[in-house]
Amino acid sequence: MNCLVGQDVPEGQSLFVFQSILLLFSDIRFWKAATFWSNICLLQLLFFSFKELLLVVQLCKLKAAFQISLLFINMSATSAG
């Protein structure tokens, strides 16, 4: 079962992606540092592409909550302008 809507996840990667998402959302430091808007951007990004999701996973593993927040704020500003 793919955990990304409309995207193909490479064979054997579904569990890895699911565990990584759980790890991200279980890190309380992410929720303290992130704004509501960046959380919305994150939820939208999870349904875009596997490549972009891997970027989220990478940042998650570094537990860089503040960097994640800035990334999505910058991405939303870039796409709006």
Short mmCIF file of C-alpha atoms in Angstrom, two decimals, residues 10-72:
data_model
loop_
_atom_site.label_atom_id
_atom_site.label_comp_id
_atom_site.label_asym_id
_atom_site.label_seq_id
_atom_site.Cartn_x
_atom_site.Cartn_y
_atom_site.Cartn_z
CA PRO A 10 9.68 2.49 -4.77
CA GLU A 11 9.23 -1.14 -3.78
CA GLY A 12 9.99 -1.72 -0.12
CA GLN A 13 10.03 1.98 0.74
CA SER A 14 6.44 2.40 2.00
CA LEU A 15 7.25 1.28 5.54
CA PHE A 16 10.36 3.48 5.63
CA VAL A 17 8.36 6.52 4.51
CA PHE A 18 5.58 5.82 7.00
CA GLN A 19 8.03 5.40 9.90
CA SER A 20 9.83 8.60 8.92
CA ILE A 21 6.60 10.59 8.89
CA LEU A 22 5.72 9.20 12.34
CA LEU A 23 9.18 10.17 13.59
CA LEU A 24 8.74 13.72 12.32
CA PHE A 25 5.32 14.20 13.87
CA SER A 26 6.34 12.60 17.18
CA ASP A 27 9.16 15.11 17.71
CA ILE A 28 7.70 17.72 20.06
CA ARG A 29 10.47 20.17 19.15
CA PHE A 30 9.05 20.36 15.63
CA TRP A 31 5.65 21.45 16.93
CA LYS A 32 7.16 24.03 19.28
CA ALA A 33 9.32 25.59 16.55
CA ALA A 34 6.98 25.29 13.58
CA THR A 35 4.16 27.69 12.84
CA PHE A 36 0.65 26.62 11.91
CA TRP A 37 1.24 27.70 8.29
CA SER A 38 4.41 25.65 7.93
CA ASN A 39 2.53 22.61 9.28
CA ILE A 40 -0.09 23.11 6.54
CA CYS A 41 2.70 23.41 3.94
CA LEU A 42 4.24 20.21 5.27
CA LEU A 43 0.97 18.31 4.92
CA GLN A 44 0.66 19.54 1.33
CA LEU A 45 4.25 18.59 0.54
CA LEU A 46 3.71 15.01 1.72
CA PHE A 47 1.42 14.50 -1.27
CA PHE A 48 3.68 16.03 -3.95
CA SER A 49 6.56 13.71 -4.74
CA PHE A 50 8.75 11.05 -3.19
CA LYS A 51 11.89 13.14 -3.85
CA GLU A 52 10.53 16.07 -1.86
CA LEU A 53 9.37 13.74 0.90
CA LEU A 54 12.91 12.38 1.21
CA LEU A 55 14.07 15.95 1.88
CA VAL A 56 11.58 16.13 4.75
CA VAL A 57 12.82 12.76 6.03
CA GLN A 58 16.42 13.96 5.88
CA LEU A 59 15.63 17.07 7.89
CA CYS A 60 13.58 14.97 10.27
CA LYS A 61 16.49 12.65 10.99
CA LEU A 62 18.61 15.66 11.85
CA LYS A 63 15.78 16.81 14.14
CA ALA A 64 16.11 20.25 12.60
CA ALA A 65 12.65 21.54 13.46
CA PHE A 66 13.55 25.18 13.01
CA GLN A 67 15.13 24.51 9.61
CA ILE A 68 12.03 22.59 8.51
CA SER A 69 9.84 25.51 9.51
CA LEU A 70 11.99 27.98 7.58
CA LEU A 71 12.09 25.69 4.54
CA PHE A 72 8.32 25.56 4.22
#
